[in-house]
Amino acid sequence: MHGPTRHDDIESILYTEEQIAARVNELGAQIAADYADAIERGEEVVLVGLLKGSVMFMADLSRAVKIPVRMDYMAVSSYGNGVKSSGMVRVLKDLSDDIAGCHVLIVEDIIDSGLTLKYIQKNLLSRGPRSVEIVSLLRKDISDQADIACRYLGFVCPDEFLVGYGLDYAERYRNLAEVCVLKPEVYASLL
Ligand code: PRP
């Protein structure tokens, strides 16, 4: 155990703790400014974190957004332990509270195929919210991605297998403080 990479399975660090923190703070300030009027009118803002990948981002972003918000979570799964989205989205845990009449901001860690957000956005829009927007830390720069309007985006990232800061491979590496590229040989058997 030495240095910031700690794991032998890590190829490189894509975004450092400092780069992530700086971008999250910028997003938080932008979100706070955009929703200030709504808060002023007495309307509620709800951050909806998608478990488990968005846990770190949700924790940091919610503290960077210096306006009163509610926090709720949904657990969905699209990957299982594989490397590519199956296109199947399973709801493992629903929201705890009603979002009718609220401004909903979906907090996601990464947009890959976009299938998860496509499903969640439609699902949440059917519950009568005042608005539904998306904030994602990462968006993969790929052509075969669903058409998702992501209002707040941290980084456009390369099409690599990324882990850390909430992102996993087979439930490992989520607790890395950086967003890292996983060595291909670690997941090669799944390709
Ligand atoms: C991952 C990631 C996103 C989704 C993105 O979640 O956290 O939610 O996949 O992929 P997509 O754009 O191709 O749909 P996963 O289902 O692996 O669950 P997790 O958040 O618990 O890791």
PDB file of N, CA, C and O in Angstrom, residues 46-51 53-55 57-59 61 105-109 117 133-137:
ATOM      1  N   VAL A  46     -35.229  18.746  -4.586  1.00  0.00           N
ATOM      2  CA  VAL A  46     -34.860  17.413  -4.088  1.00  0.00           C
ATOM      3  C   VAL A  46     -33.706  16.852  -4.915  1.00  0.00           C
ATOM      4  O   VAL A  46     -33.819  16.735  -6.143  1.00  0.00           O
ATOM      5  N   LEU A  47     -32.613  16.535  -4.245  1.00  0.00           N
ATOM      6  CA  LEU A  47     -31.513  15.839  -4.916  1.00  0.00           C
ATOM      7  C   LEU A  47     -31.820  14.354  -4.845  1.00  0.00           C
ATOM      8  O   LEU A  47     -32.035  13.810  -3.751  1.00  0.00           O
ATOM      9  N   VAL A  48     -31.858  13.696  -6.001  1.00  0.00           N
ATOM     10  CA  VAL A  48     -32.123  12.252  -6.031  1.00  0.00           C
ATOM     11  C   VAL A  48     -30.837  11.540  -6.460  1.00  0.00           C
ATOM     12  O   VAL A  48     -30.450  11.572  -7.630  1.00  0.00           O
ATOM     13  N   GLY A  49     -30.166  10.943  -5.506  1.00  0.00           N
ATOM     14  CA  GLY A  49     -28.923  10.221  -5.786  1.00  0.00           C
ATOM     15  C   GLY A  49     -29.229   8.807  -6.242  1.00  0.00           C
ATOM     16  O   GLY A  49     -30.091   8.132  -5.672  1.00  0.00           O
ATOM     17  N   LEU A  50     -28.539   8.385  -7.305  1.00  0.00           N
ATOM     18  CA  LEU A  50     -28.720   7.015  -7.789  1.00  0.00           C
ATOM     19  C   LEU A  50     -27.641   6.131  -7.165  1.00  0.00           C
ATOM     20  O   LEU A  50     -26.448   6.283  -7.447  1.00  0.00           O
ATOM     21  N   LEU A  51     -28.093   5.225  -6.320  1.00  0.00           N
ATOM     22  CA  LEU A  51     -27.164   4.321  -5.621  1.00  0.00           C
ATOM     23  C   LEU A  51     -26.656   3.249  -6.575  1.00  0.00           C
ATOM     24  O   LEU A  51     -27.389   2.867  -7.488  1.00  0.00           O
ATOM     25  N   GLY A  53     -23.391   4.181  -7.185  1.00  0.00           N
ATOM     26  CA  GLY A  53     -22.283   4.920  -7.794  1.00  0.00           C
ATOM     27  C   GLY A  53     -22.192   6.392  -7.426  1.00  0.00           C
ATOM     28  O   GLY A  53     -21.104   6.955  -7.388  1.00  0.00           O
ATOM     29  N   SER A  54     -23.345   7.016  -7.145  1.00  0.00           N
ATOM     30  CA  SER A  54     -23.322   8.468  -6.919  1.00  0.00           C
ATOM     31  C   SER A  54     -23.093   8.863  -5.462  1.00  0.00           C
ATOM     32  O   SER A  54     -23.147  10.048  -5.140  1.00  0.00           O
ATOM     33  N   VAL A  55     -22.808   7.895  -4.609  1.00  0.00           N
ATOM     34  CA  VAL A  55     -22.724   8.195  -3.170  1.00  0.00           C
ATOM     35  C   VAL A  55     -21.689   9.285  -2.849  1.00  0.00           C
ATOM     36  O   VAL A  55     -21.983  10.232  -2.114  1.00  0.00           O
ATOM     37  N   PHE A  57     -20.274  11.484  -4.924  1.00  0.00           N
ATOM     38  CA  PHE A  57     -20.646  12.726  -5.620  1.00  0.00           C
ATOM     39  C   PHE A  57     -21.799  13.406  -4.898  1.00  0.00           C
ATOM     40  O   PHE A  57     -21.785  14.623  -4.684  1.00  0.00           O
ATOM     41  N   MET A  58     -22.789  12.630  -4.492  1.00  0.00           N
ATOM     42  CA  MET A  58     -23.947  13.163  -3.776  1.00  0.00           C
ATOM     43  C   MET A  58     -23.498  13.820  -2.465  1.00  0.00           C
ATOM     44  O   MET A  58     -23.939  14.917  -2.120  1.00  0.00           O
ATOM     45  N   ALA A  59     -22.628  13.137  -1.748  1.00  0.00           N
ATOM     46  CA  ALA A  59     -22.166  13.656  -0.449  1.00  0.00           C
ATOM     47  C   ALA A  59     -21.434  14.991  -0.627  1.00  0.00           C
ATOM     48  O   ALA A  59     -21.660  15.937   0.134  1.00  0.00           O
ATOM     49  N   LEU A  61     -21.422  17.029  -3.502  1.00  0.00           N
ATOM     50  CA  LEU A  61     -22.230  18.038  -4.200  1.00  0.00           C
ATOM     51  C   LEU A  61     -23.269  18.663  -3.278  1.00  0.00           C
ATOM     52  O   LEU A  61     -23.483  19.874  -3.287  1.00  0.00           O
ATOM     53  N   LEU A 105     -33.515  17.091  -8.973  1.00  0.00           N
ATOM     54  CA  LEU A 105     -32.217  17.074  -9.628  1.00  0.00           C
ATOM     55  C   LEU A 105     -31.631  15.680  -9.441  1.00  0.00           C
ATOM     56  O   LEU A 105     -31.292  15.288  -8.310  1.00  0.00           O
ATOM     57  N   ILE A 106     -31.575  14.929 -10.525  1.00  0.00           N
ATOM     58  CA  ILE A 106     -31.031  13.568 -10.462  1.00  0.00           C
ATOM     59  C   ILE A 106     -29.514  13.657 -10.399  1.00  0.00           C
ATOM     60  O   ILE A 106     -28.886  14.325 -11.232  1.00  0.00           O
ATOM     61  N   VAL A 107     -28.923  13.011  -9.407  1.00  0.00           N
ATOM     62  CA  VAL A 107     -27.471  13.055  -9.212  1.00  0.00           C
ATOM     63  C   VAL A 107     -26.878  11.703  -9.617  1.00  0.00           C
ATOM     64  O   VAL A 107     -27.121  10.687  -8.970  1.00  0.00           O
ATOM     65  N   GLU A 108     -26.101  11.727 -10.697  1.00  0.00           N
ATOM     66  CA  GLU A 108     -25.563  10.499 -11.278  1.00  0.00           C
ATOM     67  C   GLU A 108     -24.038  10.573 -11.329  1.00  0.00           C
ATOM     68  O   GLU A 108     -23.475  11.670 -11.451  1.00  0.00           O
ATOM     69  N   ASP A 109     -23.389   9.431 -11.246  1.00  0.00           N
ATOM     70  CA  ASP A 109     -21.922   9.444 -11.323  1.00  0.00           C
ATOM     71  C   ASP A 109     -21.423   9.449 -12.760  1.00  0.00           C
ATOM     72  O   ASP A 109     -20.511  10.180 -13.100  1.00  0.00           O
ATOM     73  N   LEU A 117     -30.375   6.621 -17.091  1.00  0.00           N
ATOM     74  CA  LEU A 117     -31.013   7.936 -16.925  1.00  0.00           C
ATOM     75  C   LEU A 117     -32.270   8.085 -17.760  1.00  0.00           C
ATOM     76  O   LEU A 117     -33.215   8.747 -17.347  1.00  0.00           O
ATOM     77  N   GLU A 133     -34.157  17.717 -13.690  1.00  0.00           N
ATOM     78  CA  GLU A 133     -32.893  17.983 -14.375  1.00  0.00           C
ATOM     79  C   GLU A 133     -31.874  16.926 -13.940  1.00  0.00           C
ATOM     80  O   GLU A 133     -32.108  16.193 -12.967  1.00  0.00           O
ATOM     81  N   ILE A 134     -30.761  16.897 -14.648  1.00  0.00           N
ATOM     82  CA  ILE A 134     -29.725  15.899 -14.360  1.00  0.00           C
ATOM     83  C   ILE A 134     -28.395  16.580 -14.086  1.00  0.00           C
ATOM     84  O   ILE A 134     -28.009  17.511 -14.803  1.00  0.00           O
ATOM     85  N   VAL A 135     -27.716  16.105 -13.051  1.00  0.00           N
ATOM     86  CA  VAL A 135     -26.316  16.485 -12.846  1.00  0.00           C
ATOM     87  C   VAL A 135     -25.511  15.188 -12.826  1.00  0.00           C
ATOM     88  O   VAL A 135     -25.847  14.257 -12.099  1.00  0.00           O
ATOM     89  N   SER A 136     -24.495  15.126 -13.681  1.00  0.00           N
ATOM     90  CA  SER A 136     -23.650  13.928 -13.712  1.00  0.00           C
ATOM     91  C   SER A 136     -22.194  14.341 -13.605  1.00  0.00           C
ATOM     92  O   SER A 136     -21.769  15.306 -14.249  1.00  0.00           O
ATOM     93  N   LEU A 137     -21.440  13.620 -12.799  1.00  0.00           N
ATOM     94  CA  LEU A 137     -20.016  13.938 -12.673  1.00  0.00           C
ATOM     95  C   LEU A 137     -19.299  13.670 -13.989  1.00  0.00           C
ATOM     96  O   LEU A 137     -18.475  14.468 -14.420  1.00  0.00           O
TER      97      LEU A 137
END
